[in-house]
């Protein structure tokens, strides 16, 4: 099983002809999950460690990335981030209890912004707090 916290900040690709408004909300319709793997075969003589990645920065292999789509009909719909907002949350994945060829994915997320406040901080320092605007979750199962 694997679990990791994440924080996403929108970035718009700029080019010379880009007339988009920097203050426009960014809608998130999917999350792309990739992985890197490293393993060795210590019980097999004269073998080297093996590694590969499914990330977009790497050479393609027969292993693929996974796309997790948000369903606009469920819960909060497509999350959208206004200027200065971030999406943060926790990503979990693990083997399915009933079928060893399937993986279960669960993503809990919230959208909001970090704010500096003097509450609870040491004298002369600011404490960062997260002000949540919306939240949701995404569950899916992928398998053979």
mmCIF file of N, CA and C in Angstrom, residues 4-8 31 70 87-91 107-110:
data_model
loop_
_atom_site.group_PDB
_atom_site.id
_atom_site.type_symbol
_atom_site.label_atom_id
_atom_site.label_comp_id
_atom_site.label_asym_id
_atom_site.label_seq_id
_atom_site.Cartn_x
_atom_site.Cartn_y
_atom_site.Cartn_z
ATOM 1 N N UNK A 4 0.300 9.200 0.267
ATOM 2 C CA UNK A 4 1.104 10.411 0.184
ATOM 3 C C UNK A 4 0.215 11.647 0.195
ATOM 4 N N UNK A 5 0.675 12.683 0.878
ATOM 5 C CA UNK A 5 -0.009 13.967 0.821
ATOM 6 C C UNK A 5 0.452 14.706 -0.428
ATOM 7 N N UNK A 6 -0.391 15.595 -0.949
ATOM 8 C CA UNK A 6 -0.020 16.366 -2.137
ATOM 9 C C UNK A 6 -0.569 17.783 -2.020
ATOM 10 N N UNK A 7 0.035 18.665 -2.802
ATOM 11 C CA UNK A 7 -0.460 20.034 -2.927
ATOM 12 C C UNK A 7 -0.221 20.466 -4.372
ATOM 13 N N UNK A 8 -1.289 20.851 -5.056
ATOM 14 C CA UNK A 8 -1.212 21.265 -6.452
ATOM 15 C C UNK A 8 -1.452 22.758 -6.568
ATOM 16 N N UNK A 31 -6.742 13.645 -12.541
ATOM 17 C CA UNK A 31 -5.403 13.538 -11.970
ATOM 18 C C UNK A 31 -4.694 12.415 -12.714
ATOM 19 N N UNK A 70 -12.472 13.082 -12.265
ATOM 20 C CA UNK A 70 -13.492 13.578 -11.342
ATOM 21 C C UNK A 70 -14.840 13.471 -12.042
ATOM 22 N N UNK A 87 -4.973 23.083 -4.408
ATOM 23 C CA UNK A 87 -5.676 21.850 -4.059
ATOM 24 C C UNK A 87 -4.687 21.029 -3.258
ATOM 25 N N UNK A 88 -5.100 20.589 -2.086
ATOM 26 C CA UNK A 88 -4.233 19.732 -1.295
ATOM 27 C C UNK A 88 -5.048 18.551 -0.814
ATOM 28 N N UNK A 89 -4.341 17.495 -0.430
ATOM 29 C CA UNK A 89 -5.068 16.332 0.037
ATOM 30 C C UNK A 89 -4.167 15.147 0.280
ATOM 31 N N UNK A 90 -4.786 13.975 0.260
ATOM 32 C CA UNK A 90 -4.069 12.728 0.509
ATOM 33 C C UNK A 90 -4.460 11.715 -0.553
ATOM 34 N N UNK A 91 -3.459 11.073 -1.128
ATOM 35 C CA UNK A 91 -3.631 10.047 -2.143
ATOM 36 C C UNK A 91 -3.277 8.706 -1.518
ATOM 37 N N UNK A 107 -8.679 9.347 -3.170
ATOM 38 C CA UNK A 107 -8.102 10.685 -3.085
ATOM 39 C C UNK A 107 -9.065 11.564 -2.299
ATOM 40 N N UNK A 108 -8.607 12.112 -1.179
ATOM 41 C CA UNK A 108 -9.366 13.125 -0.426
ATOM 42 C C UNK A 108 -8.711 14.453 -0.731
ATOM 43 N N UNK A 109 -9.511 15.473 -1.039
ATOM 44 C CA UNK A 109 -8.942 16.748 -1.431
ATOM 45 C C UNK A 109 -9.744 17.904 -0.853
ATOM 46 N N UNK A 110 -9.089 19.049 -0.806
ATOM 47 C CA UNK A 110 -9.750 20.285 -0.435
ATOM 48 C C UNK A 110 -9.101 21.427 -1.208
#
